[in-house]
Amino acid sequence: MTATTTIPHPPAFWLRDNCPCTDCRDPRNGQKLFQITDLPAGLAIGSAREARTPLGEPAREIVWAPDGHRSLYPLAWLDAHAPEREAPHPGDGRTEADKELWAAADLRGRLPQAHWAAYSTDDAVRIHALDGVRRLGFVLLRDVPLRDRQVLDVARTFGFVRETNYGELFEVRVEADPNNLAFTGARITPHTDNPYRDPVPTLQLLHCLANEASGGDSGLVDGFHAAALLRAEDPAAFEVLTRTPVEFVFADARTELRAQRPLIETDALGRIREVRFNNRSTGTLHHPAEVLDAFYRAYRSFAALLLRPELQLDFRLTPGDCLVFDNTRLLHARTAFAESGARHLQGTYADLDGLASTLAVLRREGGAR
Ligand code: OGA
Ligand code: ZN
Ligand code: ZN
């Protein structure tokens, strides 16, 4: 049996759009050289035959009608991309479909973590750590050097620092005139950071330099899991939170940032993709009264759910710990602490696309999962 009969022809425009020839793609970078509108109407496979690539791999040659263009597709490529074997709606790695949702007990004894020395020198360890961020939403790096601005070097191991009005990094410690409750000893309930930015920073890092205060313990909540629970328990509330734009605001003497996004954002197929939640920076909502009523009912349900103790992973950052987490999915919290005790974190923001790229390249280079 020949491959021509075992692999059906995929849709003509898709196949032609993927022609690898040097007229269609710049061989130096693989970028496409034509517009989709350049392809002739009525495009169809004129003839197909078994062939070989210049490297001798089995291939299929197609001569297209009506323009006579010739394409040569390696059979291995056709097989790997066969449309008939695709899941109906593959995820992009960012939605609940591609995550392992967790409650606190699910992570007991299997915290995603890595030691800095191994993370810095061993690709397999780095792959495991970055995969933890993709799959579970975070990784805890241990024994990171206790150096000022080290958090920036941590971010640069997988991506790019996102500078903001707080600077390249922010200091989380008690300040005399705080522009944010984070810079006091107050308890901070589960939240995502900077929902008033659009685009929101998709990754956050917190590097612990000192934690001698009594209190100041950390918590993480899987916001995707919480949103999925809300959908199961109160589907109407879930709907409301995906559809109601919420204004988030941050303002100080030099800055005024505003963004309007729903608390739960879904993709085109309704899958949970982003959670934003921050009571400190939620602004005044402007909607008709009945929308406000429905929103506040749903908002309270979701907020109560986020405070369920079984959802929150509790731990204490010790000096040298650096938490790297998905700020579009996980909520973070801390207990109150005595302002007399020394507690100092340095934080910064970065983005998931850079982390995903680093992970993909490491995997391409042959590291194990
Ligand atoms: C923050 C924050 C947590 C902490 O600065 O955004 O949430 O542990 N800090 O102090
Ligand atoms: Zn071509
Ligand atoms: Zn925060």
mmCIF file of C-alpha atoms and ligand atoms in Angstrom:
data_model
loop_
_atom_site.group_PDB
_atom_site.id
_atom_site.type_symbol
_atom_site.label_atom_id
_atom_site.label_comp_id
_atom_site.label_asym_id
_atom_site.label_seq_id
_atom_site.Cartn_x
_atom_site.Cartn_y
_atom_site.Cartn_z
ATOM 1 C CA MET A 1 0.000 0.000 0.000
ATOM 2 C CA THR A 2 1.423 3.434 -0.824
ATOM 3 C CA ALA A 3 1.370 6.398 1.509
ATOM 4 C CA THR A 4 -0.832 8.243 -0.977
ATOM 5 C CA THR A 5 -3.679 5.915 -0.150
ATOM 6 C CA THR A 6 -3.008 5.686 3.610
ATOM 7 C CA ILE A 7 -2.851 9.444 4.268
ATOM 8 C CA PRO A 8 -5.908 11.288 2.949
ATOM 9 C CA HIS A 9 -5.378 14.681 1.360
ATOM 10 C CA PRO A 10 -5.978 17.492 3.829
ATOM 11 C CA PRO A 11 -7.937 20.613 2.844
ATOM 12 C CA ALA A 12 -6.327 22.264 -0.185
ATOM 13 C CA PHE A 13 -5.839 25.791 1.176
ATOM 14 C CA TRP A 14 -4.360 24.485 4.427
ATOM 15 C CA LEU A 15 -1.941 22.234 2.590
ATOM 16 C CA ARG A 16 -0.861 24.896 0.128
ATOM 17 C CA ASP A 17 -0.509 27.444 2.935
ATOM 18 C CA ASN A 18 2.058 25.073 4.432
ATOM 19 C CA CYS A 19 4.099 24.559 1.267
ATOM 20 C CA PRO A 20 7.745 24.457 2.414
ATOM 21 C CA CYS A 21 9.302 25.417 -0.961
ATOM 22 C CA THR A 22 11.708 28.334 -1.196
ATOM 23 C CA ASP A 23 9.235 30.372 -3.294
ATOM 24 C CA CYS A 24 6.728 30.087 -0.476
ATOM 25 C CA ARG A 25 9.062 30.451 2.518
ATOM 26 C CA ASP A 26 12.313 32.248 3.060
ATOM 27 C CA PRO A 27 14.720 29.365 3.715
ATOM 28 C CA ARG A 28 16.763 31.506 6.126
ATOM 29 C CA ASN A 29 13.954 31.940 8.634
ATOM 30 C CA GLY A 30 10.986 29.864 7.500
ATOM 31 C CA GLN A 31 8.782 32.954 7.188
ATOM 32 C CA LYS A 32 6.030 32.935 4.644
ATOM 33 C CA LEU A 33 6.551 34.951 1.463
ATOM 34 C CA PHE A 34 2.981 35.077 0.136
ATOM 35 C CA GLN A 35 -0.403 36.399 1.231
ATOM 36 C CA ILE A 36 -3.352 34.055 1.550
ATOM 37 C CA THR A 37 -5.099 36.143 -1.136
ATOM 38 C CA ASP A 38 -2.231 35.345 -3.552
ATOM 39 C CA LEU A 39 -3.458 31.743 -3.777
ATOM 40 C CA PRO A 40 -5.771 31.195 -6.751
ATOM 41 C CA ALA A 41 -9.491 30.747 -6.230
ATOM 42 C CA GLY A 42 -10.506 27.192 -7.039
ATOM 43 C CA LEU A 43 -7.195 25.867 -5.704
ATOM 44 C CA ALA A 44 -7.113 22.070 -5.987
ATOM 45 C CA ILE A 45 -4.666 19.215 -6.089
ATOM 46 C CA GLY A 46 -3.877 18.604 -9.762
ATOM 47 C CA SER A 47 -1.796 15.482 -9.233
ATOM 48 C CA ALA A 48 0.043 13.730 -6.414
ATOM 49 C CA ARG A 49 2.855 11.212 -6.458
ATOM 50 C CA GLU A 50 5.364 9.587 -4.133
ATOM 51 C CA ALA A 51 8.745 11.292 -4.141
ATOM 52 C CA ARG A 52 11.777 11.978 -1.962
ATOM 53 C CA THR A 53 13.091 15.188 -0.462
ATOM 54 C CA PRO A 54 16.626 16.280 -1.447
ATOM 55 C CA LEU A 55 17.722 14.620 1.825
ATOM 56 C CA GLY A 56 16.130 11.354 0.719
ATOM 57 C CA GLU A 57 13.149 11.350 3.089
ATOM 58 C CA PRO A 58 9.931 9.863 1.743
ATOM 59 C CA ALA A 59 7.668 12.664 0.606
ATOM 60 C CA ARG A 60 4.598 13.454 -1.426
ATOM 61 C CA GLU A 61 4.832 15.762 -4.389
ATOM 62 C CA ILE A 62 1.768 17.740 -5.305
ATOM 63 C CA VAL A 63 1.222 19.717 -8.474
ATOM 64 C CA TRP A 64 -1.460 22.313 -7.878
ATOM 65 C CA ALA A 65 -4.283 23.403 -10.162
ATOM 66 C CA PRO A 66 -4.849 25.870 -11.599
ATOM 67 C CA ASP A 67 -1.389 27.498 -11.197
ATOM 68 C CA GLY A 68 0.934 24.485 -11.637
ATOM 69 C CA HIS A 69 2.861 25.238 -8.400
ATOM 70 C CA ARG A 70 4.833 22.253 -7.108
ATOM 71 C CA SER A 71 4.984 21.352 -3.417
ATOM 72 C CA LEU A 72 6.982 18.616 -1.744
ATOM 73 C CA TYR A 73 5.797 17.522 1.708
ATOM 74 C CA PRO A 74 7.819 15.053 3.797
ATOM 75 C CA LEU A 75 5.481 12.192 4.801
ATOM 76 C CA ALA A 76 6.687 12.598 8.385
ATOM 77 C CA TRP A 77 5.418 16.197 8.345
ATOM 78 C CA LEU A 78 2.058 15.175 6.836
ATOM 79 C CA ASP A 79 1.706 12.478 9.452
ATOM 80 C CA ALA A 80 2.641 14.733 12.383
ATOM 81 C CA HIS A 81 0.150 17.418 11.335
ATOM 82 C CA ALA A 82 -2.701 15.256 10.019
ATOM 83 C CA PRO A 83 -5.898 17.301 10.590
ATOM 84 C CA GLU A 84 -8.034 14.204 11.035
ATOM 85 C CA ARG A 85 -6.123 13.263 14.157
ATOM 86 C CA GLU A 86 -6.322 16.683 15.802
ATOM 87 C CA ALA A 87 -8.411 17.177 18.926
ATOM 88 C CA PRO A 88 -11.417 19.346 18.006
ATOM 89 C CA HIS A 89 -10.067 22.347 19.943
ATOM 90 C CA PRO A 90 -6.458 22.080 21.027
ATOM 91 C CA GLY A 91 -5.571 24.471 23.850
ATOM 92 C CA ASP A 92 -2.878 27.151 23.749
ATOM 93 C CA GLY A 93 -1.309 26.120 27.055
ATOM 94 C CA ARG A 94 -2.932 28.976 28.968
ATOM 95 C CA THR A 95 -6.437 27.664 29.679
ATOM 96 C CA GLU A 96 -7.752 25.259 32.278
ATOM 97 C CA ALA A 97 -7.657 22.559 29.574
ATOM 98 C CA ASP A 98 -3.855 22.477 29.818
ATOM 99 C CA LYS A 99 -3.468 22.841 33.581
ATOM 100 C CA GLU A 100 -3.430 20.562 36.563
ATOM 101 C CA LEU A 101 -5.887 22.247 38.922
ATOM 102 C CA TRP A 102 -5.135 21.838 42.618
ATOM 103 C CA ALA A 103 -6.369 22.318 46.146
ATOM 104 C CA ALA A 104 -3.867 22.543 49.015
ATOM 105 C CA ALA A 105 -3.972 18.812 49.838
ATOM 106 C CA ASP A 106 -3.096 17.867 46.241
ATOM 107 C CA LEU A 107 0.345 19.442 46.683
ATOM 108 C CA ARG A 108 1.178 17.983 50.058
ATOM 109 C CA GLY A 109 4.627 16.429 49.727
ATOM 110 C CA ARG A 110 4.931 17.402 46.077
ATOM 111 C CA LEU A 111 5.521 21.108 46.017
ATOM 112 C CA PRO A 112 7.002 22.171 42.675
ATOM 113 C CA GLN A 113 10.448 23.317 43.778
ATOM 114 C CA ALA A 114 14.086 23.372 42.761
ATOM 115 C CA HIS A 115 17.375 24.331 44.341
ATOM 116 C CA TRP A 116 19.055 27.306 42.766
ATOM 117 C CA ALA A 117 22.401 25.581 42.181
ATOM 118 C CA ALA A 118 20.768 22.705 40.299
ATOM 119 C CA TYR A 119 18.332 25.008 38.506
ATOM 120 C CA SER A 120 21.251 27.154 37.325
ATOM 121 C CA THR A 121 23.375 24.319 35.969
ATOM 122 C CA ASP A 122 21.095 21.452 34.989
ATOM 123 C CA ASP A 123 18.690 21.851 32.064
ATOM 124 C CA ALA A 124 16.531 18.962 33.252
ATOM 125 C CA VAL A 125 15.978 20.738 36.586
ATOM 126 C CA ARG A 126 15.197 24.007 34.833
ATOM 127 C CA ILE A 127 12.729 22.253 32.523
ATOM 128 C CA HIS A 128 11.028 20.661 35.513
ATOM 129 C CA ALA A 129 10.811 24.009 37.321
ATOM 130 C CA LEU A 130 9.435 25.958 34.355
ATOM 131 C CA ASP A 131 7.018 23.150 33.581
ATOM 132 C CA GLY A 132 5.770 23.520 37.171
ATOM 133 C CA VAL A 133 4.841 27.128 36.427
ATOM 134 C CA ARG A 134 3.001 26.092 33.260
ATOM 135 C CA ARG A 135 1.183 23.130 34.784
ATOM 136 C CA LEU A 136 0.622 24.044 38.449
ATOM 137 C CA GLY A 137 1.057 27.809 38.247
ATOM 138 C CA PHE A 138 4.214 28.161 40.329
ATOM 139 C CA VAL A 139 7.626 26.974 41.347
ATOM 140 C CA LEU A 140 9.505 27.664 44.561
ATOM 141 C CA LEU A 141 13.216 28.195 43.956
ATOM 142 C CA ARG A 142 15.301 27.504 47.066
ATOM 143 C CA ASP A 143 18.697 28.804 48.187
ATOM 144 C CA VAL A 144 18.666 31.681 45.736
ATOM 145 C CA PRO A 145 21.574 33.986 46.684
ATOM 146 C CA LEU A 146 20.613 36.676 49.184
ATOM 147 C CA ARG A 147 21.701 39.522 46.988
ATOM 148 C CA ASP A 148 20.077 42.847 46.304
ATOM 149 C CA ARG A 149 18.385 42.755 42.837
ATOM 150 C CA GLN A 150 18.975 39.010 42.510
ATOM 151 C CA VAL A 151 15.267 38.633 41.661
ATOM 152 C CA LEU A 152 15.998 40.319 38.326
ATOM 153 C CA ASP A 153 18.614 37.691 37.519
ATOM 154 C CA VAL A 154 16.107 34.983 38.418
ATOM 155 C CA ALA A 155 13.603 36.465 35.955
ATOM 156 C CA ARG A 156 16.299 36.612 33.288
ATOM 157 C CA THR A 157 16.922 32.867 33.536
ATOM 158 C CA PHE A 158 13.633 32.341 31.672
ATOM 159 C CA GLY A 159 12.412 35.644 30.335
ATOM 160 C CA PHE A 160 12.357 39.401 30.445
ATOM 161 C CA VAL A 161 11.765 41.748 33.327
ATOM 162 C CA ARG A 162 8.628 43.843 32.959
ATOM 163 C CA GLU A 163 9.488 47.300 34.228
ATOM 164 C CA THR A 164 6.585 49.262 35.683
ATOM 165 C CA ASN A 165 5.929 52.492 37.563
ATOM 166 C CA TYR A 166 7.286 50.635 40.620
ATOM 167 C CA GLY A 167 10.608 50.308 38.805
ATOM 168 C CA GLU A 168 12.417 47.204 37.607
ATOM 169 C CA LEU A 169 11.712 45.680 40.973
ATOM 170 C CA PHE A 170 9.588 46.521 43.996
ATOM 171 C CA GLU A 171 10.522 46.305 47.630
ATOM 172 C CA VAL A 172 7.971 44.590 49.846
ATOM 173 C CA ARG A 173 8.743 45.905 53.311
ATOM 174 C CA VAL A 174 7.190 48.294 55.737
ATOM 175 C CA GLU A 175 7.349 51.871 54.523
ATOM 176 C CA ALA A 176 6.622 55.123 56.318
ATOM 177 C CA ASP A 177 4.240 56.463 53.664
ATOM 178 C CA PRO A 178 3.007 53.397 51.783
ATOM 179 C CA ASN A 179 1.355 53.864 48.367
ATOM 180 C CA ASN A 180 0.142 50.269 48.654
ATOM 181 C CA LEU A 181 -1.072 48.111 51.555
ATOM 182 C CA ALA A 182 1.617 45.609 50.581
ATOM 183 C CA PHE A 183 4.129 48.012 52.129
ATOM 184 C CA THR A 184 2.598 47.797 55.592
ATOM 185 C CA GLY A 185 2.303 44.901 58.048
ATOM 186 C CA ALA A 186 -1.358 44.357 57.153
ATOM 187 C CA ARG A 187 -2.808 41.003 56.200
ATOM 188 C CA ILE A 188 -3.234 40.718 52.448
ATOM 189 C CA THR A 189 -5.995 38.396 51.327
ATOM 190 C CA PRO A 190 -5.679 36.295 48.146
ATOM 191 C CA HIS A 191 -5.282 38.517 45.121
ATOM 192 C CA THR A 192 -3.648 38.815 41.747
ATOM 193 C CA ASP A 193 -1.259 41.717 41.234
ATOM 194 C CA ASN A 194 -1.685 44.766 39.051
ATOM 195 C CA PRO A 195 -5.110 44.051 37.527
ATOM 196 C CA TYR A 196 -5.127 47.777 36.702
ATOM 197 C CA ARG A 197 -2.551 47.146 33.980
ATOM 198 C CA ASP A 198 -3.533 46.086 30.474
ATOM 199 C CA PRO A 199 -1.803 43.896 29.553
ATOM 200 C CA VAL A 200 -1.470 42.541 33.058
ATOM 201 C CA PRO A 201 1.945 41.133 34.044
ATOM 202 C CA THR A 202 1.455 37.416 33.551
ATOM 203 C CA LEU A 203 4.257 36.329 35.904
ATOM 204 C CA GLN A 204 5.327 37.541 39.305
ATOM 205 C CA LEU A 205 8.463 36.776 41.299
ATOM 206 C CA LEU A 206 8.890 37.290 45.028
ATOM 207 C CA HIS A 207 12.374 36.777 46.465
ATOM 208 C CA CYS A 208 12.602 36.574 50.247
ATOM 209 C CA LEU A 209 15.623 38.373 51.691
ATOM 210 C CA ALA A 210 14.482 38.446 55.325
ATOM 211 C CA ASN A 211 11.498 37.089 57.216
ATOM 212 C CA GLU A 212 12.083 37.467 60.921
ATOM 213 C CA ALA A 213 8.783 39.095 61.770
ATOM 214 C CA SER A 214 6.182 37.109 63.600
ATOM 215 C CA GLY A 215 3.471 36.479 61.006
ATOM 216 C CA GLY A 216 3.970 37.226 57.327
ATOM 217 C CA ASP A 217 3.255 33.658 56.197
ATOM 218 C CA SER A 218 2.380 33.089 52.556
ATOM 219 C CA GLY A 219 -0.579 31.518 50.809
ATOM 220 C CA LEU A 220 -1.374 30.523 47.248
ATOM 221 C CA VAL A 221 -4.775 29.700 45.771
ATOM 222 C CA ASP A 222 -5.375 28.152 42.352
ATOM 223 C CA GLY A 223 -7.781 30.686 40.856
ATOM 224 C CA PHE A 224 -8.634 28.367 37.938
ATOM 225 C CA HIS A 225 -9.677 25.666 40.391
ATOM 226 C CA ALA A 226 -11.744 28.188 42.359
ATOM 227 C CA ALA A 227 -13.405 29.475 39.182
ATOM 228 C CA ALA A 228 -14.162 25.906 38.081
ATOM 229 C CA LEU A 229 -15.762 25.248 41.494
ATOM 230 C CA LEU A 230 -17.872 28.385 41.141
ATOM 231 C CA ARG A 231 -19.000 27.215 37.702
ATOM 232 C CA ALA A 232 -20.007 23.842 39.175
ATOM 233 C CA GLU A 233 -21.715 25.245 42.270
ATOM 234 C CA ASP A 234 -23.266 28.438 40.920
ATOM 235 C CA PRO A 235 -23.171 28.552 37.109
ATOM 236 C CA ALA A 236 -25.157 31.798 36.967
ATOM 237 C CA ALA A 237 -22.579 33.567 39.178
ATOM 238 C CA PHE A 238 -19.778 32.223 36.994
ATOM 239 C CA GLU A 239 -21.506 33.610 33.896
ATOM 240 C CA VAL A 240 -21.929 37.011 35.497
ATOM 241 C CA LEU A 241 -18.254 37.197 36.441
ATOM 242 C CA THR A 242 -17.130 36.296 32.928
ATOM 243 C CA ARG A 243 -19.380 38.965 31.397
ATOM 244 C CA THR A 244 -19.129 41.958 33.713
ATOM 245 C CA PRO A 245 -16.201 44.306 33.064
ATOM 246 C CA VAL A 246 -14.697 45.460 36.338
ATOM 247 C CA GLU A 247 -12.700 48.649 36.620
ATOM 248 C CA PHE A 248 -9.400 48.323 38.459
ATOM 249 C CA VAL A 249 -7.485 51.443 39.431
ATOM 250 C CA PHE A 250 -4.136 52.388 40.861
ATOM 251 C CA ALA A 251 -3.334 56.031 41.484
ATOM 252 C CA ASP A 252 -0.614 57.821 43.350
ATOM 253 C CA ALA A 253 1.110 61.177 42.873
ATOM 254 C CA ARG A 254 2.850 60.108 39.644
ATOM 255 C CA THR A 255 0.624 57.409 38.233
ATOM 256 C CA GLU A 256 -2.953 56.695 37.238
ATOM 257 C CA LEU A 257 -3.572 53.242 35.831
ATOM 258 C CA ARG A 258 -6.967 51.840 34.888
ATOM 259 C CA ALA A 259 -8.104 48.654 33.204
ATOM 260 C CA GLN A 260 -11.516 47.098 32.733
ATOM 261 C CA ARG A 261 -11.615 43.343 32.609
ATOM 262 C CA PRO A 262 -13.922 40.657 33.971
ATOM 263 C CA LEU A 263 -12.848 38.789 37.119
ATOM 264 C CA ILE A 264 -12.929 35.522 35.191
ATOM 265 C CA GLU A 265 -11.944 35.537 31.541
ATOM 266 C CA THR A 266 -12.687 32.616 29.252
ATOM 267 C CA ASP A 267 -11.426 31.785 25.780
ATOM 268 C CA ALA A 268 -13.628 31.576 22.684
ATOM 269 C CA LEU A 269 -14.732 28.095 23.785
ATOM 270 C CA GLY A 270 -15.659 29.135 27.309
ATOM 271 C CA ARG A 271 -12.571 27.669 28.996
ATOM 272 C CA ILE A 272 -11.160 29.576 31.978
ATOM 273 C CA ARG A 273 -8.061 31.474 30.848
ATOM 274 C CA GLU A 274 -7.453 34.356 33.274
ATOM 275 C CA VAL A 275 -8.498 35.310 36.760
ATOM 276 C CA ARG A 276 -8.178 38.835 38.176
ATOM 277 C CA PHE A 277 -9.021 39.493 41.754
ATOM 278 C CA ASN A 278 -7.849 42.345 43.937
ATOM 279 C CA ASN A 279 -10.149 44.007 46.443
ATOM 280 C CA ARG A 280 -7.595 46.763 47.095
ATOM 281 C CA SER A 281 -7.663 48.062 43.559
ATOM 282 C CA THR A 282 -11.238 47.397 42.462
ATOM 283 C CA GLY A 283 -12.703 50.755 41.466
ATOM 284 C CA THR A 284 -16.236 52.071 41.410
ATOM 285 C CA LEU A 285 -18.302 50.052 38.972
ATOM 286 C CA HIS A 286 -20.560 51.874 36.566
ATOM 287 C CA HIS A 287 -23.441 49.675 35.480
ATOM 288 C CA PRO A 288 -27.248 49.767 35.739
ATOM 289 C CA ALA A 289 -28.583 48.793 39.165
ATOM 290 C CA GLU A 290 -29.687 45.294 38.172
ATOM 291 C CA VAL A 291 -26.250 44.531 36.713
ATOM 292 C CA LEU A 292 -24.611 45.792 39.908
ATOM 293 C CA ASP A 293 -26.906 43.600 42.019
ATOM 294 C CA ALA A 294 -26.126 40.488 40.013
ATOM 295 C CA PHE A 295 -22.415 41.319 39.961
ATOM 296 C CA TYR A 296 -22.117 41.863 43.721
ATOM 297 C CA ARG A 297 -23.972 38.615 44.431
ATOM 298 C CA ALA A 298 -21.575 36.697 42.190
ATOM 299 C CA TYR A 299 -18.515 38.619 43.416
ATOM 300 C CA ARG A 300 -19.315 37.754 47.031
ATOM 301 C CA SER A 301 -19.779 34.072 46.165
ATOM 302 C CA PHE A 302 -16.446 33.923 44.361
ATOM 303 C CA ALA A 303 -14.668 35.856 47.131
ATOM 304 C CA ALA A 304 -16.042 33.481 49.774
ATOM 305 C CA LEU A 305 -14.962 30.505 47.714
ATOM 306 C CA LEU A 306 -11.422 31.911 47.352
ATOM 307 C CA LEU A 307 -11.169 32.067 51.157
ATOM 308 C CA ARG A 308 -11.987 28.380 51.690
ATOM 309 C CA PRO A 309 -9.107 27.076 53.791
ATOM 310 C CA GLU A 310 -8.831 23.833 51.814
ATOM 311 C CA LEU A 311 -8.025 25.772 48.652
ATOM 312 C CA GLN A 312 -5.151 27.762 50.096
ATOM 313 C CA LEU A 313 -1.651 26.322 50.186
ATOM 314 C CA ASP A 314 0.011 27.802 53.282
ATOM 315 C CA PHE A 315 3.764 28.051 53.691
ATOM 316 C CA ARG A 316 6.388 30.402 54.949
ATOM 317 C CA LEU A 317 9.020 32.000 52.746
ATOM 318 C CA THR A 318 12.471 31.744 54.252
ATOM 319 C CA PRO A 319 15.436 33.842 53.154
ATOM 320 C CA GLY A 320 16.680 32.573 49.799
ATOM 321 C CA ASP A 321 13.260 31.396 48.624
ATOM 322 C CA CYS A 322 12.056 32.846 45.348
ATOM 323 C CA LEU A 323 8.489 32.177 44.352
ATOM 324 C CA VAL A 324 7.737 32.376 40.621
ATOM 325 C CA PHE A 325 4.039 32.251 39.803
ATOM 326 C CA ASP A 326 1.427 32.727 37.114
ATOM 327 C CA ASN A 327 -0.300 35.999 37.953
ATOM 328 C CA THR A 328 -3.181 35.237 35.576
ATOM 329 C CA ARG A 329 -4.076 32.098 37.513
ATOM 330 C CA LEU A 330 -2.798 31.963 41.092
ATOM 331 C CA LEU A 331 -3.814 34.305 43.865
ATOM 332 C CA HIS A 332 -1.257 35.059 46.537
ATOM 333 C CA ALA A 333 -1.752 36.156 50.119
ATOM 334 C CA ARG A 334 0.137 36.819 53.317
ATOM 335 C CA THR A 335 -0.841 36.943 56.944
ATOM 336 C CA ALA A 336 -0.337 40.121 58.980
ATOM 337 C CA PHE A 337 3.054 40.595 60.576
ATOM 338 C CA ALA A 338 4.553 42.628 63.378
ATOM 339 C CA GLU A 339 5.986 45.769 61.837
ATOM 340 C CA SER A 340 8.806 45.664 64.391
ATOM 341 C CA GLY A 341 10.248 42.473 62.821
ATOM 342 C CA ALA A 342 12.488 42.476 59.749
ATOM 343 C CA ARG A 343 10.632 41.252 56.678
ATOM 344 C CA HIS A 344 11.888 42.082 53.220
ATOM 345 C CA LEU A 345 10.946 40.674 49.828
ATOM 346 C CA GLN A 346 12.028 41.934 46.439
ATOM 347 C CA GLY A 347 9.549 41.375 43.664
ATOM 348 C CA THR A 348 9.404 41.818 39.942
ATOM 349 C CA TYR A 349 7.150 41.030 37.022
ATOM 350 C CA ALA A 350 7.783 39.093 33.841
ATOM 351 C CA ASP A 351 5.663 37.295 31.266
ATOM 352 C CA LEU A 352 4.561 33.776 30.488
ATOM 353 C CA ASP A 353 5.338 33.940 26.768
ATOM 354 C CA GLY A 354 9.058 34.313 27.490
ATOM 355 C CA LEU A 355 8.941 31.449 29.972
ATOM 356 C CA ALA A 356 7.080 29.229 27.481
ATOM 357 C CA SER A 357 9.670 30.056 24.827
ATOM 358 C CA THR A 358 12.578 29.203 27.134
ATOM 359 C CA LEU A 359 10.907 25.929 28.045
ATOM 360 C CA ALA A 360 10.248 25.052 24.385
ATOM 361 C CA VAL A 361 13.852 25.756 23.380
ATOM 362 C CA LEU A 362 15.228 23.740 26.319
ATOM 363 C CA ARG A 363 13.009 20.839 25.277
ATOM 364 C CA ARG A 364 14.079 21.239 21.646
ATOM 365 C CA GLU A 365 17.679 20.951 22.808
ATOM 366 C CA GLY A 366 16.857 17.483 24.058
ATOM 367 C CA GLY A 367 16.362 17.889 27.788
ATOM 368 C CA ALA A 368 14.083 15.376 29.439
ATOM 369 C CA ARG A 369 10.646 16.449 30.640
HETATM 370 C C1 OGA B 1 2.590 42.044 46.985
HETATM 371 C C2 OGA B 1 2.266 40.962 47.892
HETATM 372 C C3 OGA B 1 3.030 39.384 49.481
HETATM 373 C C4 OGA B 1 3.871 39.315 50.694
HETATM 374 O O1 OGA B 1 3.552 42.781 47.275
HETATM 375 O O2 OGA B 1 1.910 42.156 45.963
HETATM 376 O O3 OGA B 1 1.254 40.372 47.698
HETATM 377 O O4 OGA B 1 4.150 38.180 51.089
HETATM 378 N N1 OGA B 1 3.133 40.640 48.844
HETATM 379 O O5 OGA B 1 4.240 40.338 51.259
HETATM 380 ZN ZN ZN B 2 5.593 26.540 -2.553
HETATM 381 ZN ZN ZN B 3 0.582 40.881 45.613
#
